[in-house]
mmCIF file of C-alpha atoms in Angstrom:
data_model
loop_
_atom_site.group_PDB
_atom_site.id
_atom_site.type_symbol
_atom_site.label_atom_id
_atom_site.label_comp_id
_atom_site.label_asym_id
_atom_site.label_seq_id
_atom_site.Cartn_x
_atom_site.Cartn_y
_atom_site.Cartn_z
ATOM 1 C CA UNK A 1 67.619 65.614 158.092
ATOM 2 C CA UNK A 2 66.338 65.100 161.598
ATOM 3 C CA UNK A 3 63.455 66.881 163.238
ATOM 4 C CA UNK A 4 63.541 67.132 167.015
ATOM 5 C CA UNK A 5 60.262 68.562 168.215
ATOM 6 C CA UNK A 6 59.430 69.268 171.814
ATOM 7 C CA UNK A 7 56.851 67.021 173.446
ATOM 8 C CA UNK A 8 54.292 69.820 173.368
ATOM 9 C CA UNK A 9 54.784 70.799 169.721
ATOM 10 C CA UNK A 10 54.644 67.129 168.694
ATOM 11 C CA UNK A 11 51.358 66.755 170.581
ATOM 12 C CA UNK A 12 49.911 69.914 168.997
ATOM 13 C CA UNK A 13 50.871 68.811 165.474
ATOM 14 C CA UNK A 14 49.377 65.393 166.149
ATOM 15 C CA UNK A 15 46.172 67.063 167.358
ATOM 16 C CA UNK A 16 45.913 69.306 164.287
ATOM 17 C CA UNK A 17 46.299 66.547 161.710
ATOM 18 C CA UNK A 18 44.107 64.020 163.504
ATOM 19 C CA UNK A 19 41.401 66.664 164.045
ATOM 20 C CA UNK A 20 41.375 67.626 160.364
ATOM 21 C CA UNK A 21 40.895 64.005 159.308
ATOM 22 C CA UNK A 22 38.225 63.381 161.946
ATOM 23 C CA UNK A 23 36.369 66.545 160.972
ATOM 24 C CA UNK A 24 36.423 65.798 157.251
ATOM 25 C CA UNK A 25 35.455 62.151 157.536
ATOM 26 C CA UNK A 26 33.001 62.068 160.434
ATOM 27 C CA UNK A 27 30.586 64.847 159.453
ATOM 28 C CA UNK A 28 28.696 65.721 156.284
ATOM 29 C CA UNK A 29 28.310 69.480 155.930
ATOM 30 C CA UNK A 30 31.159 71.993 155.887
ATOM 31 C CA UNK A 31 29.919 73.760 159.009
ATOM 32 C CA UNK A 32 29.615 70.488 160.931
ATOM 33 C CA UNK A 33 33.053 69.409 159.762
ATOM 34 C CA UNK A 34 34.686 72.608 161.023
ATOM 35 C CA UNK A 35 32.844 72.433 164.344
ATOM 36 C CA UNK A 36 33.723 68.766 164.891
ATOM 37 C CA UNK A 37 37.354 69.330 163.857
ATOM 38 C CA UNK A 38 37.678 72.164 166.367
ATOM 39 C CA UNK A 39 35.937 70.071 169.021
ATOM 40 C CA UNK A 40 38.413 67.221 168.482
ATOM 41 C CA UNK A 41 41.362 69.626 168.574
ATOM 42 C CA UNK A 42 40.202 71.133 171.862
ATOM 43 C CA UNK A 43 39.791 67.665 173.359
ATOM 44 C CA UNK A 44 43.230 66.550 172.139
ATOM 45 C CA UNK A 45 44.994 69.722 173.284
ATOM 46 C CA UNK A 46 42.988 69.859 176.519
ATOM 47 C CA UNK A 47 43.880 66.236 177.192
ATOM 48 C CA UNK A 48 47.559 67.118 176.898
ATOM 49 C CA UNK A 49 47.196 69.857 179.527
ATOM 50 C CA UNK A 50 45.131 67.655 181.858
ATOM 51 C CA UNK A 51 47.593 64.773 181.552
ATOM 52 C CA UNK A 52 50.515 67.164 182.069
ATOM 53 C CA UNK A 53 49.057 68.644 185.241
ATOM 54 C CA UNK A 54 48.029 65.182 186.482
ATOM 55 C CA UNK A 55 51.618 64.020 186.141
ATOM 56 C CA UNK A 56 52.848 67.174 187.892
ATOM 57 C CA UNK A 57 50.459 66.495 190.812
ATOM 58 C CA UNK A 58 51.586 62.871 191.036
ATOM 59 C CA UNK A 59 55.230 63.962 190.981
ATOM 60 C CA UNK A 60 54.724 66.474 193.809
ATOM 61 C CA UNK B 1 7.729 59.504 169.387
ATOM 62 C CA UNK B 2 7.726 63.183 168.536
ATOM 63 C CA UNK B 3 11.513 63.130 168.386
ATOM 64 C CA UNK B 4 11.584 60.230 165.940
ATOM 65 C CA UNK B 5 9.042 61.963 163.687
ATOM 66 C CA UNK B 6 11.123 65.134 163.832
ATOM 67 C CA UNK B 7 14.357 63.308 162.997
ATOM 68 C CA UNK B 8 12.665 61.505 160.107
ATOM 69 C CA UNK B 9 11.442 64.809 158.740
ATOM 70 C CA UNK B 10 14.954 66.243 159.051
ATOM 71 C CA UNK B 11 16.470 63.263 157.250
ATOM 72 C CA UNK B 12 14.031 63.569 154.356
ATOM 73 C CA UNK B 13 14.895 67.255 153.991
ATOM 74 C CA UNK B 14 18.585 66.462 153.454
ATOM 75 C CA UNK B 15 19.652 66.211 149.830
ATOM 76 C CA UNK B 16 20.077 62.541 148.947
ATOM 77 C CA UNK B 17 23.627 61.549 148.144
ATOM 78 C CA UNK B 18 23.863 60.252 144.591
ATOM 79 C CA UNK B 19 25.830 57.024 144.192
ATOM 80 C CA UNK B 20 28.633 57.042 141.659
ATOM 81 C CA UNK B 21 29.286 54.230 139.201
ATOM 82 C CA UNK B 22 29.426 50.722 140.749
ATOM 83 C CA UNK B 23 33.121 50.408 139.952
ATOM 84 C CA UNK B 24 33.837 53.517 142.005
ATOM 85 C CA UNK B 25 33.033 51.635 145.229
ATOM 86 C CA UNK B 26 36.108 49.490 144.543
ATOM 87 C CA UNK B 27 38.328 52.027 142.807
ATOM 88 C CA UNK B 28 37.889 54.886 145.307
ATOM 89 C CA UNK B 29 39.084 52.992 148.437
ATOM 90 C CA UNK B 30 41.934 51.391 146.466
ATOM 91 C CA UNK B 31 43.147 54.751 145.155
ATOM 92 C CA UNK B 32 42.610 56.279 148.610
ATOM 93 C CA UNK B 33 44.892 53.639 150.116
ATOM 94 C CA UNK B 34 47.587 54.125 147.482
ATOM 95 C CA UNK B 35 47.553 57.939 147.605
ATOM 96 C CA UNK B 36 46.014 59.471 150.754
ATOM 97 C CA UNK B 37 43.136 61.783 149.797
ATOM 98 C CA UNK B 38 43.037 60.679 146.158
ATOM 99 C CA UNK B 39 39.881 58.629 146.754
ATOM 100 C CA UNK B 40 38.071 61.900 147.414
ATOM 101 C CA UNK B 41 39.793 63.765 144.586
ATOM 102 C CA UNK B 42 38.663 61.276 141.909
ATOM 103 C CA UNK B 43 35.119 61.799 143.166
ATOM 104 C CA UNK B 44 35.509 65.576 142.789
ATOM 105 C CA UNK B 45 35.604 66.277 146.547
ATOM 106 C CA UNK B 46 38.529 68.605 145.993
ATOM 107 C CA UNK B 47 38.787 70.400 149.329
ATOM 108 C CA UNK B 48 38.206 67.299 151.422
ATOM 109 C CA UNK B 49 40.703 65.348 149.326
ATOM 110 C CA UNK B 50 43.386 68.000 149.582
ATOM 111 C CA UNK B 51 42.883 68.362 153.344
ATOM 112 C CA UNK B 52 43.178 64.612 153.845
ATOM 113 C CA UNK B 53 46.178 64.374 151.544
ATOM 114 C CA UNK B 54 47.980 67.248 153.290
ATOM 115 C CA UNK B 55 47.200 66.005 156.807
ATOM 116 C CA UNK B 56 48.042 62.323 156.332
ATOM 117 C CA UNK B 57 51.099 62.879 154.135
ATOM 118 C CA UNK B 58 52.521 65.582 156.399
ATOM 119 C CA UNK B 59 51.994 63.422 159.461
ATOM 120 C CA UNK B 60 53.779 60.496 157.793
ATOM 121 C CA UNK B 61 56.708 62.654 156.605
ATOM 122 C CA UNK B 62 57.035 64.266 160.049
ATOM 123 C CA UNK B 63 57.169 60.770 161.530
ATOM 124 C CA UNK B 64 60.051 59.893 159.231
ATOM 125 C CA UNK B 65 61.862 63.168 159.962
ATOM 126 C CA UNK B 66 61.489 62.504 163.688
ATOM 127 C CA UNK B 67 63.425 59.254 163.082
ATOM 128 C CA UNK B 68 60.378 57.080 163.672
ATOM 129 C CA UNK B 69 60.568 53.355 163.078
ATOM 130 C CA UNK B 70 58.765 51.751 160.147
ATOM 131 C CA UNK B 71 57.518 48.262 160.935
ATOM 132 C CA UNK B 72 58.192 45.384 158.549
ATOM 133 C CA UNK B 73 55.883 42.400 158.002
ATOM 134 C CA UNK B 74 56.421 40.128 160.965
ATOM 135 C CA UNK B 75 54.863 37.277 162.874
ATOM 136 C CA UNK B 76 56.363 37.979 166.270
ATOM 137 C CA UNK B 77 55.210 40.281 169.024
ATOM 138 C CA UNK B 78 51.562 41.361 168.799
ATOM 139 C CA UNK B 79 52.513 45.034 169.146
ATOM 140 C CA UNK B 80 54.931 44.698 166.214
ATOM 141 C CA UNK B 81 52.178 43.081 164.118
ATOM 142 C CA UNK B 82 49.758 45.884 164.990
ATOM 143 C CA UNK B 83 52.453 48.446 164.239
ATOM 144 C CA UNK B 84 52.861 46.935 160.785
ATOM 145 C CA UNK B 85 49.082 46.985 160.219
ATOM 146 C CA UNK B 86 49.011 50.685 161.137
ATOM 147 C CA UNK B 87 52.011 51.560 158.963
ATOM 148 C CA UNK B 88 50.747 49.694 155.903
ATOM 149 C CA UNK B 89 47.574 51.808 155.968
ATOM 150 C CA UNK B 90 49.600 54.681 154.535
ATOM 151 C CA UNK B 91 49.732 52.773 151.237
ATOM 152 C CA UNK B 92 52.016 54.399 148.687
ATOM 153 C CA UNK B 93 53.880 56.328 151.363
ATOM 154 C CA UNK B 94 54.696 53.060 153.125
ATOM 155 C CA UNK B 95 55.779 51.412 149.867
ATOM 156 C CA UNK B 96 58.111 54.309 148.979
ATOM 157 C CA UNK B 97 59.550 54.254 152.498
ATOM 158 C CA UNK B 98 60.286 50.540 152.314
ATOM 159 C CA UNK B 99 61.772 50.800 148.823
ATOM 160 C CA UNK B 100 64.040 53.645 149.942
ATOM 161 C CA UNK B 101 64.872 51.744 153.132
ATOM 162 C CA UNK B 102 63.949 54.670 155.364
ATOM 163 C CA UNK B 103 62.517 54.538 158.841
ATOM 164 C CA UNK B 104 64.996 52.518 160.883
ATOM 165 C CA UNK B 105 64.234 54.455 164.038
ATOM 166 C CA UNK B 106 66.737 56.147 166.306
ATOM 167 C CA UNK B 107 66.760 55.464 170.003
ATOM 168 C CA UNK B 108 69.209 58.381 170.448
ATOM 169 C CA UNK B 109 66.393 60.906 170.037
ATOM 170 C CA UNK B 110 63.817 61.275 172.779
ATOM 171 C CA UNK B 111 61.089 62.149 170.285
ATOM 172 C CA UNK B 112 61.853 59.297 167.869
ATOM 173 C CA UNK B 113 59.180 57.224 169.600
ATOM 174 C CA UNK B 114 56.701 59.993 168.784
ATOM 175 C CA UNK B 115 57.808 59.657 165.172
ATOM 176 C CA UNK B 116 56.926 55.963 165.253
ATOM 177 C CA UNK B 117 53.466 56.877 166.557
ATOM 178 C CA UNK B 118 53.047 59.560 163.881
ATOM 179 C CA UNK B 119 53.767 56.927 161.217
ATOM 180 C CA UNK B 120 51.293 54.424 162.655
ATOM 181 C CA UNK B 121 48.532 56.991 163.186
ATOM 182 C CA UNK B 122 48.994 58.408 159.664
ATOM 183 C CA UNK B 123 48.288 54.905 158.347
ATOM 184 C CA UNK B 124 45.286 54.459 160.626
ATOM 185 C CA UNK B 125 43.865 57.845 159.591
ATOM 186 C CA UNK B 126 44.245 56.756 155.972
ATOM 187 C CA UNK B 127 42.075 53.706 156.751
ATOM 188 C CA UNK B 128 39.371 56.136 157.942
ATOM 189 C CA UNK B 129 39.874 58.177 154.766
ATOM 190 C CA UNK B 130 39.436 55.008 152.672
ATOM 191 C CA UNK B 131 36.173 54.179 154.446
ATOM 192 C CA UNK B 132 34.942 57.723 153.857
ATOM 193 C CA UNK B 133 35.805 57.523 150.143
ATOM 194 C CA UNK B 134 33.851 54.257 149.985
ATOM 195 C CA UNK B 135 30.821 55.821 151.697
ATOM 196 C CA UNK B 136 30.861 58.660 149.172
ATOM 197 C CA UNK B 137 31.139 56.173 146.305
ATOM 198 C CA UNK B 138 28.093 54.161 147.416
ATOM 199 C CA UNK B 139 26.079 57.333 148.028
ATOM 200 C CA UNK B 140 25.886 56.963 151.802
ATOM 201 C CA UNK B 141 27.614 60.328 152.297
ATOM 202 C CA UNK B 142 27.290 63.483 150.170
#
């Protein structure tokens, strides 16, 4: 069985799993963990968009 | 000055984390390495353990399904050595993969390289999970 994800879906999945682990391990209380996990996810996903547009600008 | 007094007061208000048995500081990281998330589960951190187990295991399995490459022990290129260090962090998942001879990598798929990165990062995240299990065991984290 082979899984062929698009670049974007692979990046989103990566962001979700990494953010969950960061949130759980880097903060103490449940509320802080959720907030930090979401913060990491936004940075990961936002980074993908910024990098994507940066490459588009360089290409054009 | 006022800030430090305030932060000290805040720290003293937090419930102190109770250290587990001395053996747990060795057992928890070892179990956490072997089975991602299990270091938290044996310390009764059920939700955290299950979240870590689901995230790390899913990431590793997705890496394999994406035809990622599993690094073998090697003494060659520095990037290959670091790749092995990352992969071996997944513990039991890495051992099963090697025993089953999975993870040869496929250059035919454009996303196979992402799979290789998923495998390495799953192992690295498990190292963080091990450190967290250790901090819980010594009472540094609630």
